[in-house]
Coordinates of C-alpha atoms in Angstrom, one line a residue:
M1 CA 2.4 47.5 11.4
L2 CA -1.4 47.5 11.0
P3 CA -1.4 45.0 8.1
R4 CA 0.8 42.6 10.2
I5 CA -1.7 42.8 13.1
L6 CA -4.6 42.2 10.8
G7 CA -2.8 39.2 9.4
A8 CA -2.2 37.8 12.8
V9 CA -5.9 38.3 13.7
F10 CA -6.9 36.6 10.5
N11 CA -4.7 33.6 11.4
V12 CA -6.3 33.3 14.8
L13 CA -9.8 33.5 13.3
V14 CA -9.0 30.8 10.7
A15 CA -6.8 28.5 12.8
L16 CA -8.4 28.8 16.2
V17 CA -11.8 30.4 16.2
L18 CA -13.1 28.5 13.2
P19 CA -12.4 25.0 14.4
L20 CA -13.3 25.7 18.0
G21 CA -16.3 27.7 17.0
A22 CA -17.5 24.8 14.8
L23 CA -17.2 22.4 17.8
A24 CA -19.1 24.9 20.0
V25 CA -21.9 25.1 17.5
C26 CA -22.2 21.3 17.3
L27 CA -22.3 21.2 21.1
A28 CA -24.8 24.0 21.5
R29 CA -27.3 22.9 18.7
K30 CA -29.1 19.6 19.4
R31 CA -29.5 18.9 15.7
Y32 CA -25.7 18.9 15.2
R33 CA -24.6 17.1 18.3
H34 CA -24.4 13.9 16.3
Y35 CA -21.3 15.4 14.7
V36 CA -19.4 16.1 17.9
L37 CA -18.0 12.6 18.2
P38 CA -16.7 12.4 14.5
M39 CA -15.1 15.8 15.0
L40 CA -13.4 14.7 18.2
V41 CA -12.3 11.4 16.7
G42 CA -10.9 13.3 13.8
T43 CA -8.9 15.5 16.2
L44 CA -7.6 12.4 18.1
T45 CA -6.7 10.7 14.8
F46 CA -4.5 13.6 13.8
L47 CA -2.8 13.6 17.2
L48 CA -2.2 9.8 17.1
S49 CA -1.1 9.6 13.5
Q50 CA 1.1 12.7 13.5
T51 CA 1.9 14.4 16.8
F52 CA 2.5 11.2 18.7
T53 CA 3.9 8.9 16.0
R54 CA 5.1 10.3 12.7
V55 CA 6.6 13.5 14.0
P56 CA 8.6 11.7 16.8
L57 CA 9.7 9.1 14.3
L58 CA 11.0 11.7 11.9
G59 CA 12.7 13.4 14.8
W60 CA 14.4 10.2 15.7
L61 CA 15.4 9.6 12.1
G62 CA 16.9 13.1 12.1
G63 CA 19.6 11.8 14.4
Q64 CA 20.7 9.0 12.0
A65 CA 23.6 9.8 9.7
W66 CA 22.1 7.9 6.7
Y67 CA 18.8 9.8 7.0
V68 CA 20.6 13.2 7.2
A69 CA 22.3 12.3 3.9
F70 CA 19.0 11.2 2.5
T71 CA 17.4 14.6 3.2
T72 CA 19.8 16.2 0.7
Q73 CA 18.2 14.2 -2.1
T74 CA 15.4 16.7 -2.9
V75 CA 12.9 14.6 -4.9
P76 CA 13.2 11.3 -3.1
Y77 CA 13.0 13.1 0.3
A78 CA 10.0 15.1 -0.7
L79 CA 8.3 12.0 -1.9
F80 CA 9.2 10.2 1.3
L81 CA 7.7 13.0 3.4
G82 CA 4.5 13.1 1.3
L83 CA 4.0 9.3 1.3
T84 CA 4.6 8.9 5.0
A85 CA 2.1 11.7 5.7
G86 CA -0.4 10.1 3.5
L87 CA 0.1 6.6 4.9
F88 CA 0.0 7.6 8.6
E89 CA -2.9 10.0 8.4
E90 CA -5.1 8.2 5.9
L91 CA -4.7 4.8 7.5
G92 CA -5.4 6.5 10.8
R93 CA -8.6 7.9 9.3
F94 CA -9.6 4.5 7.9
I95 CA -9.1 2.7 11.2
A96 CA -11.0 5.4 13.2
M97 CA -13.9 5.4 10.7
R98 CA -14.1 1.6 10.8
L99 CA -14.7 2.0 14.6
M100 CA -17.4 4.7 14.1
R101 CA -20.2 2.3 13.3
R102 CA -23.0 4.7 14.2
H103 CA -21.3 7.8 12.9
R104 CA -20.8 7.3 9.2
G105 CA -22.1 9.1 6.1
F106 CA -21.3 12.3 4.3
G107 CA -22.0 14.6 7.3
S108 CA -19.9 12.6 9.7
A109 CA -17.0 12.7 7.1
L110 CA -17.2 16.5 6.9
A111 CA -17.1 16.7 10.7
F112 CA -14.2 14.3 10.9
G113 CA -12.2 16.2 8.4
L114 CA -12.9 19.5 10.1
G115 CA -11.7 18.0 13.4
H116 CA -8.6 16.5 11.8
G117 CA -7.6 19.7 9.9
G118 CA -8.8 22.0 12.6
V119 CA -6.5 20.6 15.3
E120 CA -3.6 20.7 12.9
A121 CA -4.4 24.4 12.3
V122 CA -4.6 25.1 16.0
W123 CA -1.3 23.3 16.6
L124 CA 0.7 24.8 13.8
V125 CA -0.8 28.3 13.6
G126 CA -3.6 29.3 15.9
I127 CA -2.0 29.0 19.3
N128 CA 1.3 30.6 18.1
Y129 CA -0.4 33.7 16.6
L130 CA -2.7 34.1 19.7
A131 CA 0.5 34.1 21.8
V132 CA 2.1 36.6 19.5
L133 CA -0.9 39.0 19.7
L134 CA -1.2 38.7 23.5
L135 CA 2.5 38.6 24.5
Y136 CA 4.9 39.2 21.7
G137 CA 3.2 41.7 19.4
G138 CA 6.4 43.4 18.6
T139 CA 7.9 40.4 16.9
L140 CA 5.3 40.8 14.0
A141 CA 7.6 43.6 12.7
L142 CA 10.2 40.9 11.9
Y143 CA 8.1 39.3 9.1
P144 CA 6.5 40.6 5.9
W145 CA 2.8 41.2 6.2
D146 CA 2.0 38.9 3.3
Q147 CA 4.0 36.0 4.9
I148 CA 1.9 36.4 8.0
F149 CA -1.4 36.3 6.1
A150 CA -0.1 33.2 4.2
A151 CA -0.1 31.1 7.4
G152 CA -3.9 31.4 7.9
F153 CA -4.6 31.2 4.1
E154 CA -2.7 27.9 3.9
R155 CA -4.5 26.5 7.0
L156 CA -7.9 27.4 5.6
F157 CA -7.3 25.4 2.4
A158 CA -5.5 22.6 4.3
I159 CA -8.8 22.1 6.3
L160 CA -10.7 21.8 3.0
A161 CA -8.2 19.2 1.8
H162 CA -8.6 17.2 5.0
I163 CA -12.4 17.3 4.6
G164 CA -11.9 16.0 1.0
F165 CA -9.6 13.2 2.2
S166 CA -12.1 12.3 4.9
V167 CA -14.9 11.9 2.5
L168 CA -12.9 9.7 0.2
V169 CA -11.9 7.4 3.1
M170 CA -15.4 7.3 4.5
R171 CA -16.6 6.1 1.1
S172 CA -14.0 3.4 1.2
V173 CA -15.3 2.3 4.6
E174 CA -18.9 2.4 3.6
N175 CA -18.4 0.7 0.3
K176 CA -15.9 -1.8 1.7
R177 CA -13.6 -1.1 -1.2
P178 CA -10.0 0.1 -1.0
W179 CA -10.1 2.7 -3.8
G180 CA -11.2 5.7 -1.7
L181 CA -8.4 5.0 0.8
V182 CA -5.8 4.5 -1.9
A183 CA -6.9 7.7 -3.6
A184 CA -6.7 9.6 -0.3
I185 CA -3.2 8.3 0.4
L186 CA -1.9 9.1 -3.1
L187 CA -3.5 12.6 -3.2
H188 CA -2.3 13.4 0.2
A189 CA 1.2 12.3 -0.7
A190 CA 1.0 14.3 -4.0
L191 CA -0.1 17.5 -2.2
D192 CA 2.6 17.4 0.5
A193 CA 5.4 16.4 -1.8
G194 CA 4.3 18.8 -4.5
I195 CA 4.4 21.7 -2.0
V196 CA 8.0 20.9 -1.0
L197 CA 9.1 20.6 -4.6
L198 CA 7.3 23.6 -5.9
A199 CA 8.6 25.8 -3.0
Q200 CA 12.1 24.9 -4.0
R201 CA 11.6 25.8 -7.7
V202 CA 9.6 29.0 -7.6
N203 CA 10.6 32.3 -5.9
S204 CA 7.0 33.2 -4.9
L205 CA 5.2 32.3 -1.7
W206 CA 1.8 33.0 -3.3
V207 CA 2.4 30.7 -6.2
V208 CA 2.8 27.9 -3.7
E209 CA -0.2 29.1 -1.7
G210 CA -2.2 29.3 -4.9
A211 CA -1.3 25.8 -5.8
I212 CA -2.5 24.6 -2.4
A213 CA -5.7 26.5 -2.8
A214 CA -6.4 25.1 -6.3
F215 CA -5.7 21.5 -5.2
S216 CA -7.8 21.8 -2.1
L217 CA -10.8 23.6 -3.8
G218 CA -10.7 21.1 -6.6
L219 CA -10.8 18.1 -4.2
F220 CA -13.5 19.7 -2.1
V221 CA -15.7 20.5 -5.1
Y222 CA -15.2 17.0 -6.5
V223 CA -16.3 15.3 -3.3
L224 CA -19.3 17.6 -3.1
A225 CA -20.3 17.0 -6.7
S226 CA -19.8 13.3 -6.6
R227 CA -21.9 12.8 -3.5
P228 CA -24.4 10.0 -4.3
K229 CA -27.8 11.4 -5.1
T230 CA -29.4 8.9 -2.7
A231 CA -27.2 10.0 0.2
A232 CA -29.0 10.8 3.4
P233 CA -29.6 14.4 4.3
L234 CA -27.1 16.0 6.7
E235 CA -29.6 16.2 9.5
P236 CA -28.4 13.8 12.3
E237 CA -31.9 12.6 13.0
S238 CA -32.2 11.3 9.5
I239 CA -28.8 9.6 9.6
I240 CA -29.7 7.9 12.9
K241 CA -33.0 6.7 11.6
T242 CA -31.3 5.3 8.5
E243 CA -28.7 3.5 10.5
V244 CA -31.2 2.0 13.0
S245 CA -33.5 0.9 10.1
H246 CA -30.5 -0.8 8.4
E247 CA -29.5 -2.6 11.6
E248 CA -33.1 -3.8 12.1
N249 CA -33.2 -5.3 8.6
T250 CA -29.8 -7.1 8.9

């Protein structure tokens, strides 16, 4: 039973303490308060693009006979789910970032992605496992310990993927070119569809989780490595001064 409890604690740390802790640090430290708004906007963007729109839409479609028949077509259905996730979430990111005129740049993109992926982790995993630990601890015995750990493991790398997508979309907004947005939509669709298809073809949970980790780490390393050498430092004061100077010269 101990490994299961440790797995549940790990999930709460990753999917609840990590995102809420990051927000608390930004609120407590003056130098990071500039990132509170991007983080909260990222949170709201996920709620609007998924919880309040795409998820109810898919629920409504689930009551349509033609759609139920469509769900039996494995590859087209997986591609549909992946593409709708990419379109809803990345277009939502793009619109939100266009409105964040004084909160752009690399640091704001990181905060936005952390808020977006963080609230998803809280919604899908964090609250559930906190409730299990506090109220329904005995139910942990119903699941293999590695399956419990996998929930937090997946959320951790999903957050990294959301940060990567956010950086790509932020670049699209800053450069006024569509390629970052298009790349984010296609990569997001590929990740979500790929998970569904891979899970149906391999009999190993950790092969699927390993694929998610490899994709997310690769994307995260890429956006870090490809960050423009002339980009402003992460300190909010430097970003604000850069933005004010730019506005004064235009």
